[in-house]
């Protein structure tokens, strides 16, 4: 049980090893190895200092000794719902194929999110997220978990993100708050009478901000008993890695405009104001000015703690590539969006009672799935605001610009 240091810039998939060739029958063995390999990865020398400055300086040398009841006990691969390999639509062919990103996401069944967390605990969770490709499923939460418990955990994780230099607070809900004393909670409700699924198009949460959303923490409050009400995730880091070097180099220096107007204005129905109203319960806040601005971000961003390059754009919030003709921009973005949606980069999270899912928007794109809207569904989400997205040269954009009225409606 020797100790070793983890370089946050190391590829997280190395910590698990590539297991794509293992058969379904070896799943239990994989799960046993996962918890052990994570604990070995995080068995680092305990930091001596405790201030935010020292935490930031020593972030790459943090971790701890654990007993058998540590936070990572029971860590396992996600159980794919409905079949061993769930079927998704290949956007390039239009055919149903099997999702096959076996390494994406981990379930942590022994973490009580209502407890008090030390910085060491939070470092462990953050590093586990990095190693799992950005998806952690916290099952077995207390049935009486409150919105205040939810926000308190989010604040704790934000405190750790601030300590390592990549956190800038919690976002306020874009909808009128269902809980005035917890305005950070976005309550996403779909009534049985609704005829749309809010969030049904691919997106990374709130990429239209200058300081984009890092982690989203979603809790299933009322989960339907029937039908498919899953969340589909795609690893935008795996998607970039799978591109040819020629295509990678083409995309590396492109910059992409993101706009809330695309979604919350007259945009795509799955995320538009009209869709929000058709859920029969959600309404955008009156005091927001997010639809008045575009922001510019690199199309390929570097994840701040893993160092992985990711494709950062979506049909929900992205509008056009800077400096390109409309037709050029549309052609490249169509390829990028279709590529991200390829099944080999995707996995699904099936919602169960007393479950919380935390995902990293800087490593992932996601969308909601629903084939049965006959039952009420209630979800609570809190989003953490991160740092400005940076390109491979460490550059980012510091100012949001007014939307050019002459371009409105063209994209």
PDB file of N, CA and C in Angstrom, residues 256-350:
ATOM      1  N   UNK A 256     -16.340  29.815 -31.388  1.00  0.00           N
ATOM      2  CA  UNK A 256     -17.765  29.593 -31.629  1.00  0.00           C
ATOM      3  C   UNK A 256     -18.597  30.509 -30.749  1.00  0.00           C
ATOM      4  N   UNK A 257     -19.601  31.145 -31.345  1.00  0.00           N
ATOM      5  CA  UNK A 257     -20.533  31.974 -30.578  1.00  0.00           C
ATOM      6  C   UNK A 257     -21.602  31.101 -29.922  1.00  0.00           C
ATOM      7  N   UNK A 258     -21.917  31.458 -28.677  1.00  0.00           N
ATOM      8  CA  UNK A 258     -22.984  30.797 -27.918  1.00  0.00           C
ATOM      9  C   UNK A 258     -24.001  31.857 -27.526  1.00  0.00           C
ATOM     10  N   UNK A 259     -25.267  31.494 -27.557  1.00  0.00           N
ATOM     11  CA  UNK A 259     -26.324  32.468 -27.295  1.00  0.00           C
ATOM     12  C   UNK A 259     -27.482  31.835 -26.546  1.00  0.00           C
ATOM     13  N   UNK A 260     -27.906  32.500 -25.464  1.00  0.00           N
ATOM     14  CA  UNK A 260     -29.116  32.062 -24.768  1.00  0.00           C
ATOM     15  C   UNK A 260     -30.341  32.312 -25.623  1.00  0.00           C
ATOM     16  N   UNK A 261     -30.253  33.282 -26.525  1.00  0.00           N
ATOM     17  CA  UNK A 261     -31.385  33.586 -27.394  1.00  0.00           C
ATOM     18  C   UNK A 261     -31.736  32.389 -28.271  1.00  0.00           C
ATOM     19  N   UNK A 262     -30.719  31.582 -28.585  1.00  0.00           N
ATOM     20  CA  UNK A 262     -30.947  30.400 -29.416  1.00  0.00           C
ATOM     21  C   UNK A 262     -31.893  29.426 -28.712  1.00  0.00           C
ATOM     22  N   UNK A 263     -31.807  29.374 -27.383  1.00  0.00           N
ATOM     23  CA  UNK A 263     -32.621  28.422 -26.625  1.00  0.00           C
ATOM     24  C   UNK A 263     -33.823  29.078 -25.975  1.00  0.00           C
ATOM     25  N   UNK A 264     -33.573  30.157 -25.251  1.00  0.00           N
ATOM     26  CA  UNK A 264     -34.643  30.746 -24.451  1.00  0.00           C
ATOM     27  C   UNK A 264     -35.378  31.862 -25.181  1.00  0.00           C
ATOM     28  N   UNK A 265     -34.972  32.134 -26.416  1.00  0.00           N
ATOM     29  CA  UNK A 265     -35.718  33.076 -27.233  1.00  0.00           C
ATOM     30  C   UNK A 265     -36.682  32.312 -28.121  1.00  0.00           C
ATOM     31  N   UNK A 266     -36.509  32.455 -29.422  1.00  0.00           N
ATOM     32  CA  UNK A 266     -37.375  31.756 -30.368  1.00  0.00           C
ATOM     33  C   UNK A 266     -36.674  30.529 -30.945  1.00  0.00           C
ATOM     34  N   UNK A 267     -35.810  29.932 -30.142  1.00  0.00           N
ATOM     35  CA  UNK A 267     -34.948  28.865 -30.633  1.00  0.00           C
ATOM     36  C   UNK A 267     -35.613  27.515 -30.754  1.00  0.00           C
ATOM     37  N   UNK A 268     -34.813  26.482 -30.618  1.00  0.00           N
ATOM     38  CA  UNK A 268     -35.286  25.113 -30.790  1.00  0.00           C
ATOM     39  C   UNK A 268     -36.377  24.795 -29.786  1.00  0.00           C
ATOM     40  N   UNK A 269     -37.389  24.090 -30.245  1.00  0.00           N
ATOM     41  CA  UNK A 269     -38.557  23.845 -29.411  1.00  0.00           C
ATOM     42  C   UNK A 269     -38.219  23.109 -28.124  1.00  0.00           C
ATOM     43  N   UNK A 270     -37.253  22.201 -28.187  1.00  0.00           N
ATOM     44  CA  UNK A 270     -36.928  21.416 -27.012  1.00  0.00           C
ATOM     45  C   UNK A 270     -36.362  22.211 -25.859  1.00  0.00           C
ATOM     46  N   UNK A 271     -35.919  23.444 -26.104  1.00  0.00           N
ATOM     47  CA  UNK A 271     -35.363  24.258 -25.033  1.00  0.00           C
ATOM     48  C   UNK A 271     -35.878  25.691 -25.064  1.00  0.00           C
ATOM     49  N   UNK A 272     -36.869  25.979 -25.876  1.00  0.00           N
ATOM     50  CA  UNK A 272     -37.290  27.353 -26.064  1.00  0.00           C
ATOM     51  C   UNK A 272     -38.261  27.808 -24.985  1.00  0.00           C
ATOM     52  N   UNK A 273     -38.564  29.087 -25.004  1.00  0.00           N
ATOM     53  CA  UNK A 273     -39.573  29.619 -24.087  1.00  0.00           C
ATOM     54  C   UNK A 273     -40.905  28.925 -24.301  1.00  0.00           C
ATOM     55  N   UNK A 274     -41.233  28.665 -25.565  1.00  0.00           N
ATOM     56  CA  UNK A 274     -42.491  27.970 -25.843  1.00  0.00           C
ATOM     57  C   UNK A 274     -42.498  26.592 -25.201  1.00  0.00           C
ATOM     58  N   UNK A 275     -41.353  25.892 -25.293  1.00  0.00           N
ATOM     59  CA  UNK A 275     -41.274  24.565 -24.678  1.00  0.00           C
ATOM     60  C   UNK A 275     -41.378  24.661 -23.168  1.00  0.00           C
ATOM     61  N   UNK A 276     -40.745  25.695 -22.603  1.00  0.00           N
ATOM     62  CA  UNK A 276     -40.801  25.868 -21.156  1.00  0.00           C
ATOM     63  C   UNK A 276     -42.252  26.027 -20.707  1.00  0.00           C
ATOM     64  N   UNK A 277     -43.026  26.790 -21.459  1.00  0.00           N
ATOM     65  CA  UNK A 277     -44.433  26.972 -21.104  1.00  0.00           C
ATOM     66  C   UNK A 277     -45.222  25.682 -21.304  1.00  0.00           C
ATOM     67  N   UNK A 278     -44.851  24.907 -22.342  1.00  0.00           N
ATOM     68  CA  UNK A 278     -45.601  23.689 -22.636  1.00  0.00           C
ATOM     69  C   UNK A 278     -45.312  22.566 -21.648  1.00  0.00           C
ATOM     70  N   UNK A 279     -44.302  22.742 -20.780  1.00  0.00           N
ATOM     71  CA  UNK A 279     -44.143  21.787 -19.686  1.00  0.00           C
ATOM     72  C   UNK A 279     -45.235  21.990 -18.648  1.00  0.00           C
ATOM     73  N   UNK A 280     -45.986  23.075 -18.765  1.00  0.00           N
ATOM     74  CA  UNK A 280     -47.114  23.413 -17.898  1.00  0.00           C
ATOM     75  C   UNK A 280     -46.689  23.884 -16.502  1.00  0.00           C
ATOM     76  N   UNK A 281     -45.394  24.151 -16.317  1.00  0.00           N
ATOM     77  CA  UNK A 281     -44.994  24.504 -14.961  1.00  0.00           C
ATOM     78  C   UNK A 281     -43.783  25.419 -14.883  1.00  0.00           C
ATOM     79  N   UNK A 282     -43.063  25.643 -15.981  1.00  0.00           N
ATOM     80  CA  UNK A 282     -41.822  26.403 -15.928  1.00  0.00           C
ATOM     81  C   UNK A 282     -41.979  27.733 -16.644  1.00  0.00           C
ATOM     82  N   UNK A 283     -41.378  28.764 -16.058  1.00  0.00           N
ATOM     83  CA  UNK A 283     -41.472  30.097 -16.631  1.00  0.00           C
ATOM     84  C   UNK A 283     -40.157  30.821 -16.414  1.00  0.00           C
ATOM     85  N   UNK A 284     -39.624  31.456 -17.462  1.00  0.00           N
ATOM     86  CA  UNK A 284     -38.353  32.158 -17.381  1.00  0.00           C
ATOM     87  C   UNK A 284     -38.480  33.390 -16.499  1.00  0.00           C
ATOM     88  N   UNK A 285     -37.429  33.688 -15.766  1.00  0.00           N
ATOM     89  CA  UNK A 285     -37.415  34.882 -14.917  1.00  0.00           C
ATOM     90  C   UNK A 285     -37.498  36.140 -15.768  1.00  0.00           C
ATOM     91  N   UNK A 286     -38.158  37.159 -15.210  1.00  0.00           N
ATOM     92  CA  UNK A 286     -38.354  38.409 -15.943  1.00  0.00           C
ATOM     93  C   UNK A 286     -37.115  39.293 -15.939  1.00  0.00           C
ATOM     94  N   UNK A 287     -36.218  39.094 -14.957  1.00  0.00           N
ATOM     95  CA  UNK A 287     -35.107  40.019 -14.773  1.00  0.00           C
ATOM     96  C   UNK A 287     -33.834  39.596 -15.495  1.00  0.00           C
ATOM     97  N   UNK A 288     -33.891  38.542 -16.297  1.00  0.00           N
ATOM     98  CA  UNK A 288     -32.694  38.072 -16.981  1.00  0.00           C
ATOM     99  C   UNK A 288     -32.467  38.837 -18.276  1.00  0.00           C
ATOM    100  N   UNK A 289     -31.198  39.096 -18.585  1.00  0.00           N
ATOM    101  CA  UNK A 289     -30.833  39.726 -19.843  1.00  0.00           C
ATOM    102  C   UNK A 289     -29.949  38.809 -20.686  1.00  0.00           C
ATOM    103  N   UNK A 290     -30.011  37.509 -20.369  1.00  0.00           N
ATOM    104  CA  UNK A 290     -29.104  36.582 -21.039  1.00  0.00           C
ATOM    105  C   UNK A 290     -29.384  36.450 -22.526  1.00  0.00           C
ATOM    106  N   UNK A 291     -30.597  36.774 -22.959  1.00  0.00           N
ATOM    107  CA  UNK A 291     -30.919  36.630 -24.381  1.00  0.00           C
ATOM    108  C   UNK A 291     -30.438  37.818 -25.198  1.00  0.00           C
ATOM    109  N   UNK A 292     -29.799  38.808 -24.563  1.00  0.00           N
ATOM    110  CA  UNK A 292     -29.354  39.998 -25.276  1.00  0.00           C
ATOM    111  C   UNK A 292     -27.902  39.918 -25.735  1.00  0.00           C
ATOM    112  N   UNK A 293     -27.206  38.855 -25.392  1.00  0.00           N
ATOM    113  CA  UNK A 293     -25.781  38.795 -25.649  1.00  0.00           C
ATOM    114  C   UNK A 293     -25.373  37.473 -26.289  1.00  0.00           C
ATOM    115  N   UNK A 294     -24.329  37.560 -27.107  1.00  0.00           N
ATOM    116  CA  UNK A 294     -23.577  36.391 -27.537  1.00  0.00           C
ATOM    117  C   UNK A 294     -22.270  36.364 -26.756  1.00  0.00           C
ATOM    118  N   UNK A 295     -21.736  35.184 -26.519  1.00  0.00           N
ATOM    119  CA  UNK A 295     -20.385  35.064 -25.982  1.00  0.00           C
ATOM    120  C   UNK A 295     -19.587  34.172 -26.918  1.00  0.00           C
ATOM    121  N   UNK A 296     -18.294  34.382 -26.934  1.00  0.00           N
ATOM    122  CA  UNK A 296     -17.401  33.645 -27.813  1.00  0.00           C
ATOM    123  C   UNK A 296     -16.527  32.715 -26.974  1.00  0.00           C
ATOM    124  N   UNK A 297     -16.495  31.443 -27.361  1.00  0.00           N
ATOM    125  CA  UNK A 297     -15.647  30.454 -26.690  1.00  0.00           C
ATOM    126  C   UNK A 297     -14.903  29.643 -27.748  1.00  0.00           C
ATOM    127  N   UNK A 298     -13.760  29.083 -27.395  1.00  0.00           N
ATOM    128  CA  UNK A 298     -13.083  28.177 -28.327  1.00  0.00           C
ATOM    129  C   UNK A 298     -13.971  26.977 -28.651  1.00  0.00           C
ATOM    130  N   UNK A 299     -13.904  26.508 -29.870  1.00  0.00           N
ATOM    131  CA  UNK A 299     -14.642  25.301 -30.240  1.00  0.00           C
ATOM    132  C   UNK A 299     -14.011  24.069 -29.593  1.00  0.00           C
ATOM    133  N   UNK A 300     -12.708  24.101 -29.427  1.00  0.00           N
ATOM    134  CA  UNK A 300     -11.994  23.039 -28.708  1.00  0.00           C
ATOM    135  C   UNK A 300     -11.408  23.653 -27.445  1.00  0.00           C
ATOM    136  N   UNK A 301     -11.870  23.194 -26.301  1.00  0.00           N
ATOM    137  CA  UNK A 301     -11.384  23.730 -25.029  1.00  0.00           C
ATOM    138  C   UNK A 301     -10.566  22.662 -24.311  1.00  0.00           C
ATOM    139  N   UNK A 302      -9.691  23.128 -23.439  1.00  0.00           N
ATOM    140  CA  UNK A 302      -8.859  22.230 -22.642  1.00  0.00           C
ATOM    141  C   UNK A 302      -9.453  22.143 -21.246  1.00  0.00           C
ATOM    142  N   UNK A 303      -9.776  20.937 -20.805  1.00  0.00           N
ATOM    143  CA  UNK A 303     -10.348  20.755 -19.472  1.00  0.00           C
ATOM    144  C   UNK A 303      -9.318  21.156 -18.426  1.00  0.00           C
ATOM    145  N   UNK A 304      -9.721  21.963 -17.431  1.00  0.00           N
ATOM    146  CA  UNK A 304      -8.733  22.577 -16.537  1.00  0.00           C
ATOM    147  C   UNK A 304      -7.995  21.627 -15.609  1.00  0.00           C
ATOM    148  N   UNK A 305      -8.558  20.463 -15.291  1.00  0.00           N
ATOM    149  CA  UNK A 305      -7.854  19.574 -14.365  1.00  0.00           C
ATOM    150  C   UNK A 305      -7.342  18.294 -15.007  1.00  0.00           C
ATOM    151  N   UNK A 306      -7.957  17.838 -16.079  1.00  0.00           N
ATOM    152  CA  UNK A 306      -7.454  16.629 -16.743  1.00  0.00           C
ATOM    153  C   UNK A 306      -6.530  16.953 -17.900  1.00  0.00           C
ATOM    154  N   UNK A 307      -6.643  18.177 -18.448  1.00  0.00           N
ATOM    155  CA  UNK A 307      -5.849  18.538 -19.608  1.00  0.00           C
ATOM    156  C   UNK A 307      -6.372  17.982 -20.913  1.00  0.00           C
ATOM    157  N   UNK A 308      -7.520  17.306 -20.890  1.00  0.00           N
ATOM    158  CA  UNK A 308      -8.067  16.721 -22.113  1.00  0.00           C
ATOM    159  C   UNK A 308      -8.706  17.801 -22.988  1.00  0.00           C
ATOM    160  N   UNK A 309      -8.591  17.652 -24.280  1.00  0.00           N
ATOM    161  CA  UNK A 309      -9.242  18.555 -25.228  1.00  0.00           C
ATOM    162  C   UNK A 309     -10.649  18.031 -25.501  1.00  0.00           C
ATOM    163  N   UNK A 310     -11.618  18.958 -25.529  1.00  0.00           N
ATOM    164  CA  UNK A 310     -13.013  18.571 -25.717  1.00  0.00           C
ATOM    165  C   UNK A 310     -13.669  19.465 -26.758  1.00  0.00           C
ATOM    166  N   UNK A 311     -14.687  18.927 -27.415  1.00  0.00           N
ATOM    167  CA  UNK A 311     -15.476  19.696 -28.379  1.00  0.00           C
ATOM    168  C   UNK A 311     -16.557  20.447 -27.615  1.00  0.00           C
ATOM    169  N   UNK A 312     -16.531  21.774 -27.689  1.00  0.00           N
ATOM    170  CA  UNK A 312     -17.409  22.586 -26.851  1.00  0.00           C
ATOM    171  C   UNK A 312     -18.381  23.367 -27.726  1.00  0.00           C
ATOM    172  N   UNK A 313     -19.479  22.718 -28.061  1.00  0.00           N
ATOM    173  CA  UNK A 313     -20.511  23.358 -28.857  1.00  0.00           C
ATOM    174  C   UNK A 313     -21.735  22.473 -28.893  1.00  0.00           C
ATOM    175  N   UNK A 314     -22.898  23.077 -29.143  1.00  0.00           N
ATOM    176  CA  UNK A 314     -24.135  22.293 -29.169  1.00  0.00           C
ATOM    177  C   UNK A 314     -25.160  22.973 -30.058  1.00  0.00           C
ATOM    178  N   UNK A 315     -26.083  22.193 -30.635  1.00  0.00           N
ATOM    179  CA  UNK A 315     -27.142  22.798 -31.448  1.00  0.00           C
ATOM    180  C   UNK A 315     -28.120  23.614 -30.623  1.00  0.00           C
ATOM    181  N   UNK A 316     -28.098  23.476 -29.306  1.00  0.00           N
ATOM    182  CA  UNK A 316     -29.022  24.228 -28.459  1.00  0.00           C
ATOM    183  C   UNK A 316     -28.548  25.654 -28.219  1.00  0.00           C
ATOM    184  N   UNK A 317     -27.268  25.829 -27.924  1.00  0.00           N
ATOM    185  CA  UNK A 317     -26.776  27.144 -27.514  1.00  0.00           C
ATOM    186  C   UNK A 317     -25.761  27.768 -28.468  1.00  0.00           C
ATOM    187  N   UNK A 318     -25.204  27.021 -29.395  1.00  0.00           N
ATOM    188  CA  UNK A 318     -24.174  27.564 -30.280  1.00  0.00           C
ATOM    189  C   UNK A 318     -24.806  28.065 -31.572  1.00  0.00           C
ATOM    190  N   UNK A 319     -24.235  29.138 -32.122  1.00  0.00           N
ATOM    191  CA  UNK A 319     -24.857  29.757 -33.286  1.00  0.00           C
ATOM    192  C   UNK A 319     -23.991  29.715 -34.533  1.00  0.00           C
ATOM    193  N   UNK A 320     -22.752  30.197 -34.447  1.00  0.00           N
ATOM    194  CA  UNK A 320     -21.933  30.290 -35.658  1.00  0.00           C
ATOM    195  C   UNK A 320     -20.455  30.348 -35.283  1.00  0.00           C
ATOM    196  N   UNK A 321     -19.627  29.932 -36.204  1.00  0.00           N
ATOM    197  CA  UNK A 321     -18.182  29.996 -36.025  1.00  0.00           C
ATOM    198  C   UNK A 321     -17.699  31.378 -36.419  1.00  0.00           C
ATOM    199  N   UNK A 322     -16.895  31.963 -35.583  1.00  0.00           N
ATOM    200  CA  UNK A 322     -16.387  33.312 -35.816  1.00  0.00           C
ATOM    201  C   UNK A 322     -15.525  33.349 -37.079  1.00  0.00           C
ATOM    202  N   UNK A 323     -15.792  34.364 -37.927  1.00  0.00           N
ATOM    203  CA  UNK A 323     -14.960  34.590 -39.102  1.00  0.00           C
ATOM    204  C   UNK A 323     -15.286  33.735 -40.300  1.00  0.00           C
ATOM    205  N   UNK A 324     -16.376  32.982 -40.249  1.00  0.00           N
ATOM    206  CA  UNK A 324     -16.740  32.104 -41.363  1.00  0.00           C
ATOM    207  C   UNK A 324     -18.036  32.546 -42.018  1.00  0.00           C
ATOM    208  N   UNK A 325     -18.160  32.218 -43.290  1.00  0.00           N
ATOM    209  CA  UNK A 325     -19.424  32.389 -43.989  1.00  0.00           C
ATOM    210  C   UNK A 325     -20.449  31.456 -43.362  1.00  0.00           C
ATOM    211  N   UNK A 326     -21.709  31.862 -43.427  1.00  0.00           N
ATOM    212  CA  UNK A 326     -22.788  31.082 -42.824  1.00  0.00           C
ATOM    213  C   UNK A 326     -22.778  29.628 -43.291  1.00  0.00           C
ATOM    214  N   UNK A 327     -22.625  29.396 -44.591  1.00  0.00           N
ATOM    215  CA  UNK A 327     -22.654  28.028 -45.103  1.00  0.00           C
ATOM    216  C   UNK A 327     -21.458  27.218 -44.612  1.00  0.00           C
ATOM    217  N   UNK A 328     -20.285  27.858 -44.531  1.00  0.00           N
ATOM    218  CA  UNK A 328     -19.107  27.162 -44.006  1.00  0.00           C
ATOM    219  C   UNK A 328     -19.325  26.756 -42.556  1.00  0.00           C
ATOM    220  N   UNK A 329     -19.834  27.710 -41.784  1.00  0.00           N
ATOM    221  CA  UNK A 329     -20.072  27.455 -40.363  1.00  0.00           C
ATOM    222  C   UNK A 329     -21.070  26.324 -40.173  1.00  0.00           C
ATOM    223  N   UNK A 330     -22.166  26.366 -40.900  1.00  0.00           N
ATOM    224  CA  UNK A 330     -23.198  25.337 -40.753  1.00  0.00           C
ATOM    225  C   UNK A 330     -22.661  23.953 -41.086  1.00  0.00           C
ATOM    226  N   UNK A 331     -21.856  23.861 -42.128  1.00  0.00           N
ATOM    227  CA  UNK A 331     -21.338  22.560 -42.545  1.00  0.00           C
ATOM    228  C   UNK A 331     -20.419  21.962 -41.479  1.00  0.00           C
ATOM    229  N   UNK A 332     -19.539  22.778 -40.935  1.00  0.00           N
ATOM    230  CA  UNK A 332     -18.612  22.275 -39.916  1.00  0.00           C
ATOM    231  C   UNK A 332     -19.356  21.925 -38.639  1.00  0.00           C
ATOM    232  N   UNK A 333     -20.289  22.780 -38.226  1.00  0.00           N
ATOM    233  CA  UNK A 333     -21.013  22.509 -36.985  1.00  0.00           C
ATOM    234  C   UNK A 333     -21.899  21.279 -37.118  1.00  0.00           C
ATOM    235  N   UNK A 334     -22.488  21.076 -38.285  1.00  0.00           N
ATOM    236  CA  UNK A 334     -23.293  19.859 -38.464  1.00  0.00           C
ATOM    237  C   UNK A 334     -22.426  18.620 -38.279  1.00  0.00           C
ATOM    238  N   UNK A 335     -21.236  18.649 -38.845  1.00  0.00           N
ATOM    239  CA  UNK A 335     -20.341  17.507 -38.662  1.00  0.00           C
ATOM    240  C   UNK A 335     -19.999  17.323 -37.186  1.00  0.00           C
ATOM    241  N   UNK A 336     -19.662  18.407 -36.491  1.00  0.00           N
ATOM    242  CA  UNK A 336     -19.276  18.314 -35.076  1.00  0.00           C
ATOM    243  C   UNK A 336     -20.419  17.757 -34.241  1.00  0.00           C
ATOM    244  N   UNK A 337     -21.633  18.272 -34.448  1.00  0.00           N
ATOM    245  CA  UNK A 337     -22.776  17.813 -33.645  1.00  0.00           C
ATOM    246  C   UNK A 337     -23.102  16.344 -33.935  1.00  0.00           C
ATOM    247  N   UNK A 338     -23.072  15.974 -35.200  1.00  0.00           N
ATOM    248  CA  UNK A 338     -23.334  14.574 -35.547  1.00  0.00           C
ATOM    249  C   UNK A 338     -22.245  13.659 -34.990  1.00  0.00           C
ATOM    250  N   UNK A 339     -21.025  14.143 -34.990  1.00  0.00           N
ATOM    251  CA  UNK A 339     -19.911  13.344 -34.478  1.00  0.00           C
ATOM    252  C   UNK A 339     -20.055  13.122 -32.972  1.00  0.00           C
ATOM    253  N   UNK A 340     -20.381  14.174 -32.231  1.00  0.00           N
ATOM    254  CA  UNK A 340     -20.556  14.059 -30.781  1.00  0.00           C
ATOM    255  C   UNK A 340     -21.654  13.054 -30.447  1.00  0.00           C
ATOM    256  N   UNK A 341     -22.692  12.994 -31.284  1.00  0.00           N
ATOM    257  CA  UNK A 341     -23.840  12.119 -31.010  1.00  0.00           C
ATOM    258  C   UNK A 341     -23.602  10.665 -31.408  1.00  0.00           C
ATOM    259  N   UNK A 342     -22.430  10.345 -31.935  1.00  0.00           N
ATOM    260  CA  UNK A 342     -22.166   8.958 -32.341  1.00  0.00           C
ATOM    261  C   UNK A 342     -22.244   8.037 -31.126  1.00  0.00           C
ATOM    262  N   UNK A 343     -22.817   6.858 -31.294  1.00  0.00           N
ATOM    263  CA  UNK A 343     -23.086   5.983 -30.142  1.00  0.00           C
ATOM    264  C   UNK A 343     -21.847   5.511 -29.404  1.00  0.00           C
ATOM    265  N   UNK A 344     -20.701   5.438 -30.080  1.00  0.00           N
ATOM    266  CA  UNK A 344     -19.515   4.945 -29.385  1.00  0.00           C
ATOM    267  C   UNK A 344     -19.005   5.913 -28.321  1.00  0.00           C
ATOM    268  N   UNK A 345     -19.526   7.145 -28.322  1.00  0.00           N
ATOM    269  CA  UNK A 345     -19.125   8.108 -27.300  1.00  0.00           C
ATOM    270  C   UNK A 345     -20.177   8.250 -26.198  1.00  0.00           C
ATOM    271  N   UNK A 346     -21.292   7.531 -26.318  1.00  0.00           N
ATOM    272  CA  UNK A 346     -22.466   7.787 -25.471  1.00  0.00           C
ATOM    273  C   UNK A 346     -22.691   6.715 -24.412  1.00  0.00           C
ATOM    274  N   UNK A 347     -23.300   7.143 -23.322  1.00  0.00           N
ATOM    275  CA  UNK A 347     -23.833   6.236 -22.320  1.00  0.00           C
ATOM    276  C   UNK A 347     -25.096   6.867 -21.750  1.00  0.00           C
ATOM    277  N   UNK A 348     -25.906   6.037 -21.085  1.00  0.00           N
ATOM    278  CA  UNK A 348     -27.176   6.526 -20.547  1.00  0.00           C
ATOM    279  C   UNK A 348     -27.228   6.335 -19.041  1.00  0.00           C
ATOM    280  N   UNK A 349     -27.876   7.299 -18.389  1.00  0.00           N
ATOM    281  CA  UNK A 349     -28.145   7.196 -16.955  1.00  0.00           C
ATOM    282  C   UNK A 349     -29.640   7.019 -16.783  1.00  0.00           C
ATOM    283  N   UNK A 350     -30.019   5.936 -16.139  1.00  0.00           N
ATOM    284  CA  UNK A 350     -31.425   5.654 -15.870  1.00  0.00           C
ATOM    285  C   UNK A 350     -31.782   6.200 -14.495  1.00  0.00           C
TER     286      UNK A 350
END
